mmCIF file of C-alpha atoms and ligand atoms in Angstrom:
data_model
loop_
_atom_site.group_PDB
_atom_site.id
_atom_site.type_symbol
_atom_site.label_atom_id
_atom_site.label_comp_id
_atom_site.label_asym_id
_atom_site.label_seq_id
_atom_site.Cartn_x
_atom_site.Cartn_y
_atom_site.Cartn_z
ATOM 1 C CA MET G 1 -38.015 62.943 -16.519
ATOM 2 C CA ALA G 2 -40.094 62.587 -19.789
ATOM 3 C CA VAL G 3 -42.480 60.104 -21.116
ATOM 4 C CA GLN G 4 -40.835 58.447 -24.066
ATOM 5 C CA GLN G 5 -41.531 55.568 -26.432
ATOM 6 C CA THR G 6 -38.866 53.008 -27.511
ATOM 7 C CA LEU G 7 -38.776 50.103 -29.920
ATOM 8 C CA SER G 8 -38.245 46.677 -28.435
ATOM 9 C CA ILE G 9 -37.589 43.363 -30.425
ATOM 10 C CA LEU G 10 -37.683 39.910 -29.039
ATOM 11 C CA LYS G 11 -35.342 38.171 -31.398
ATOM 12 C CA PRO G 12 -35.502 34.646 -32.993
ATOM 13 C CA ASP G 13 -33.380 33.151 -30.358
ATOM 14 C CA ALA G 14 -35.875 34.333 -27.573
ATOM 15 C CA THR G 15 -39.061 33.073 -29.656
ATOM 16 C CA ARG G 16 -37.439 29.706 -30.386
ATOM 17 C CA ARG G 17 -36.908 29.163 -26.685
ATOM 18 C CA ASN G 18 -40.410 30.344 -25.725
ATOM 19 C CA LEU G 19 -39.064 33.212 -23.634
ATOM 20 C CA THR G 20 -41.265 36.036 -24.683
ATOM 21 C CA GLY G 21 -43.401 35.855 -21.563
ATOM 22 C CA ARG G 22 -40.468 35.743 -19.147
ATOM 23 C CA ILE G 23 -38.655 38.662 -20.975
ATOM 24 C CA ASN G 24 -41.748 40.756 -21.076
ATOM 25 C CA ALA G 25 -42.432 40.177 -17.455
ATOM 26 C CA LEU G 26 -39.014 41.753 -16.705
ATOM 27 C CA ILE G 27 -39.881 44.692 -19.006
ATOM 28 C CA GLU G 28 -43.175 45.245 -17.275
ATOM 29 C CA ALA G 29 -41.836 44.808 -13.913
ATOM 30 C CA SER G 30 -39.488 47.807 -14.698
ATOM 31 C CA GLY G 31 -42.458 50.018 -15.183
ATOM 32 C CA LEU G 32 -42.603 50.054 -18.889
ATOM 33 C CA ARG G 33 -45.872 49.546 -20.619
ATOM 34 C CA ILE G 34 -46.286 47.535 -23.823
ATOM 35 C CA VAL G 35 -48.397 49.944 -26.079
ATOM 36 C CA ALA G 36 -47.982 48.011 -29.418
ATOM 37 C CA GLN G 37 -46.907 44.588 -30.320
ATOM 38 C CA LYS G 38 -46.727 42.126 -33.251
ATOM 39 C CA ARG G 39 -45.212 38.835 -34.080
ATOM 40 C CA LEU G 40 -43.463 38.813 -37.470
ATOM 41 C CA LEU G 41 -41.105 36.796 -39.604
ATOM 42 C CA LEU G 42 -38.692 39.430 -40.981
ATOM 43 C CA ALA G 43 -37.682 39.151 -44.581
ATOM 44 C CA ARG G 44 -33.957 39.297 -45.011
ATOM 45 C CA ALA G 45 -34.192 42.631 -46.893
ATOM 46 C CA GLN G 46 -36.195 43.994 -43.861
ATOM 47 C CA ALA G 47 -33.504 43.099 -41.558
ATOM 48 C CA GLU G 48 -30.969 44.623 -43.834
ATOM 49 C CA ALA G 49 -33.043 47.835 -43.949
ATOM 50 C CA PHE G 50 -33.604 47.952 -40.240
ATOM 51 C CA TYR G 51 -30.025 47.427 -39.293
ATOM 52 C CA ALA G 52 -28.640 49.637 -42.410
ATOM 53 C CA GLU G 53 -26.502 51.733 -40.000
ATOM 54 C CA HIS G 54 -24.366 48.459 -39.308
ATOM 55 C CA ARG G 55 -23.951 47.576 -42.993
ATOM 56 C CA GLU G 56 -20.114 48.192 -42.798
ATOM 57 C CA ARG G 57 -19.678 45.961 -39.672
ATOM 58 C CA PRO G 58 -18.190 42.608 -40.164
ATOM 59 C CA PHE G 59 -21.037 41.007 -38.392
ATOM 60 C CA PHE G 60 -23.852 42.653 -40.649
ATOM 61 C CA ALA G 61 -24.542 39.585 -42.843
ATOM 62 C CA SER G 62 -24.683 37.243 -40.053
ATOM 63 C CA LEU G 63 -26.826 39.547 -37.929
ATOM 64 C CA CYS G 64 -29.329 39.911 -40.691
ATOM 65 C CA ALA G 65 -29.531 36.115 -41.251
ATOM 66 C CA THR G 66 -30.057 35.508 -37.676
ATOM 67 C CA MET G 67 -32.703 38.094 -37.298
ATOM 68 C CA SER G 68 -34.675 36.604 -40.209
ATOM 69 C CA GLU G 69 -34.219 32.850 -39.202
ATOM 70 C CA GLY G 70 -37.345 32.871 -37.107
ATOM 71 C CA PRO G 71 -40.295 34.909 -35.726
ATOM 72 C CA VAL G 72 -39.495 38.064 -33.825
ATOM 73 C CA VAL G 73 -41.856 40.015 -31.519
ATOM 74 C CA VAL G 74 -41.658 43.701 -32.254
ATOM 75 C CA GLN G 75 -43.220 46.091 -29.721
ATOM 76 C CA VAL G 76 -43.262 49.679 -28.524
ATOM 77 C CA LEU G 77 -42.706 50.382 -24.895
ATOM 78 C CA GLU G 78 -43.697 53.619 -23.094
ATOM 79 C CA GLY G 79 -42.907 55.132 -19.717
ATOM 80 C CA GLU G 80 -40.852 57.618 -18.041
ATOM 81 C CA ASP G 81 -37.344 57.716 -19.747
ATOM 82 C CA ALA G 82 -38.377 54.692 -21.483
ATOM 83 C CA ILE G 83 -35.212 54.555 -23.846
ATOM 84 C CA PRO G 84 -32.498 54.449 -21.191
ATOM 85 C CA ARG G 85 -34.761 52.433 -18.771
ATOM 86 C CA TYR G 86 -35.199 49.721 -21.306
ATOM 87 C CA ARG G 87 -31.513 49.830 -22.183
ATOM 88 C CA THR G 88 -30.776 49.202 -18.353
ATOM 89 C CA VAL G 89 -33.350 46.282 -18.403
ATOM 90 C CA MET G 90 -31.747 44.652 -21.364
ATOM 91 C CA GLY G 91 -28.093 44.922 -20.351
ATOM 92 C CA ALA G 92 -24.965 45.193 -22.202
ATOM 93 C CA THR G 93 -24.931 44.135 -25.892
ATOM 94 C CA ASN G 94 -22.358 41.440 -24.901
ATOM 95 C CA PRO G 95 -24.217 39.040 -22.361
ATOM 96 C CA THR G 96 -20.937 37.979 -20.719
ATOM 97 C CA VAL G 97 -20.380 41.471 -19.322
ATOM 98 C CA ALA G 98 -24.131 42.389 -18.643
ATOM 99 C CA ASP G 99 -25.108 42.990 -15.185
ATOM 100 C CA PRO G 100 -26.903 39.967 -13.298
ATOM 101 C CA GLY G 101 -30.707 40.249 -13.549
ATOM 102 C CA THR G 102 -30.679 41.918 -17.030
ATOM 103 C CA ILE G 103 -32.390 40.253 -19.951
ATOM 104 C CA ARG G 104 -29.237 39.628 -21.789
ATOM 105 C CA ARG G 105 -27.346 38.248 -18.778
ATOM 106 C CA GLU G 106 -30.277 35.837 -18.015
ATOM 107 C CA PHE G 107 -31.212 34.840 -21.475
ATOM 108 C CA ALA G 108 -28.815 35.782 -24.348
ATOM 109 C CA GLU G 109 -27.041 33.069 -26.110
ATOM 110 C CA SER G 110 -24.324 35.192 -27.520
ATOM 111 C CA ILE G 111 -23.387 38.731 -28.446
ATOM 112 C CA GLU G 112 -25.259 38.445 -31.697
ATOM 113 C CA ALA G 113 -28.174 36.196 -30.631
ATOM 114 C CA ASN G 114 -28.680 38.494 -27.625
ATOM 115 C CA SER G 115 -32.467 38.083 -27.211
ATOM 116 C CA VAL G 116 -33.541 41.510 -27.390
ATOM 117 C CA HIS G 117 -33.037 44.916 -29.325
ATOM 118 C CA GLY G 118 -33.799 48.336 -28.052
ATOM 119 C CA SER G 119 -33.576 51.782 -29.429
ATOM 120 C CA ASP G 120 -30.404 53.712 -28.529
ATOM 121 C CA SER G 121 -31.653 57.436 -28.747
ATOM 122 C CA LEU G 122 -34.793 59.446 -29.274
ATOM 123 C CA ALA G 123 -33.976 59.901 -33.079
ATOM 124 C CA THR G 124 -33.460 56.107 -33.355
ATOM 125 C CA ALA G 125 -36.625 55.367 -31.503
ATOM 126 C CA ASN G 126 -38.641 57.446 -33.713
ATOM 127 C CA ARG G 127 -37.234 55.956 -36.821
ATOM 128 C CA GLU G 128 -37.481 52.348 -35.504
ATOM 129 C CA ILE G 129 -41.022 52.801 -34.321
ATOM 130 C CA ALA G 130 -42.128 54.116 -37.689
ATOM 131 C CA PHE G 131 -40.367 51.218 -39.403
ATOM 132 C CA PHE G 132 -42.855 48.763 -37.950
ATOM 133 C CA PHE G 133 -45.850 50.677 -36.697
ATOM 134 C CA SER G 134 -48.420 53.525 -37.739
ATOM 135 C CA GLN G 135 -49.483 55.983 -34.897
ATOM 136 C CA THR G 136 -52.859 54.490 -34.961
ATOM 137 C CA GLU G 137 -51.291 51.177 -33.796
ATOM 138 C CA LEU G 138 -50.023 52.674 -30.611
ATOM 139 C CA VAL G 139 -52.530 52.236 -27.833
ATOM 140 C CA GLY G 140 -51.557 53.351 -24.302
HETATM 141 P P1 CMP L 1 -28.727 45.095 -31.170
HETATM 142 O O1 CMP L 1 -29.058 45.843 -29.994
HETATM 143 O O2 CMP L 1 -29.983 44.634 -31.855
HETATM 144 O O3 CMP L 1 -28.054 46.058 -32.141
HETATM 145 C C1 CMP L 1 -27.256 45.591 -33.306
HETATM 146 C C2 CMP L 1 -26.905 44.125 -33.075
HETATM 147 O O4 CMP L 1 -25.703 43.589 -33.799
HETATM 148 C C3 CMP L 1 -26.684 43.764 -31.602
HETATM 149 O O5 CMP L 1 -27.848 43.965 -30.840
HETATM 150 C C4 CMP L 1 -26.098 42.431 -31.731
HETATM 151 O O6 CMP L 1 -27.219 41.465 -31.984
HETATM 152 C C5 CMP L 1 -25.213 42.505 -32.952
HETATM 153 N N1 CMP L 1 -23.894 42.815 -32.619
HETATM 154 C C6 CMP L 1 -23.290 43.820 -31.907
HETATM 155 N N2 CMP L 1 -22.073 43.629 -31.872
HETATM 156 C C7 CMP L 1 -21.736 42.313 -32.336
HETATM 157 C C8 CMP L 1 -20.514 41.782 -32.511
HETATM 158 N N3 CMP L 1 -19.391 42.264 -32.085
HETATM 159 N N4 CMP L 1 -20.636 40.460 -33.132
HETATM 160 C C9 CMP L 1 -21.708 39.933 -33.566
HETATM 161 N N5 CMP L 1 -22.951 40.721 -33.376
HETATM 162 C C10 CMP L 1 -22.911 41.873 -32.843
#
């Protein structure tokens, strides 16, 4: 086990429905600590840059539009094995197959408006955290 940091985004479908507190309660109950947090309105170009690895996917344009249609909460989570732990708490990308009790199963509207994002590897976490935060903004 190792202490890791991972990037979490509470997506516009979650902020619109006032779910940030309930989602973060599940995150904190899993043992993860929120060590940085800000609420932002992503410009379309920022969403496109953040999701650049998906630019060839058929859902790319729609995903970027959805991510910039309302506020997001971007945050850094820290804890033992934070990257896989948070992915377990989130549940599968598609909420219809996510396990009961996971964030996406409980709250997601669809595979696209799926309430939360989380980094999928150490390299991705490092890149995604640096996309939104400087090291001095991470406060354990
Ligand atoms: P996220 O974890 O933020 O990573 C990429 C996002 O693309 C994903 O969550 C979903 O919001 C979206 N996504 C992934 N697969 C699909 C799909 N098949 N159709 C629509 N959106 C998708």
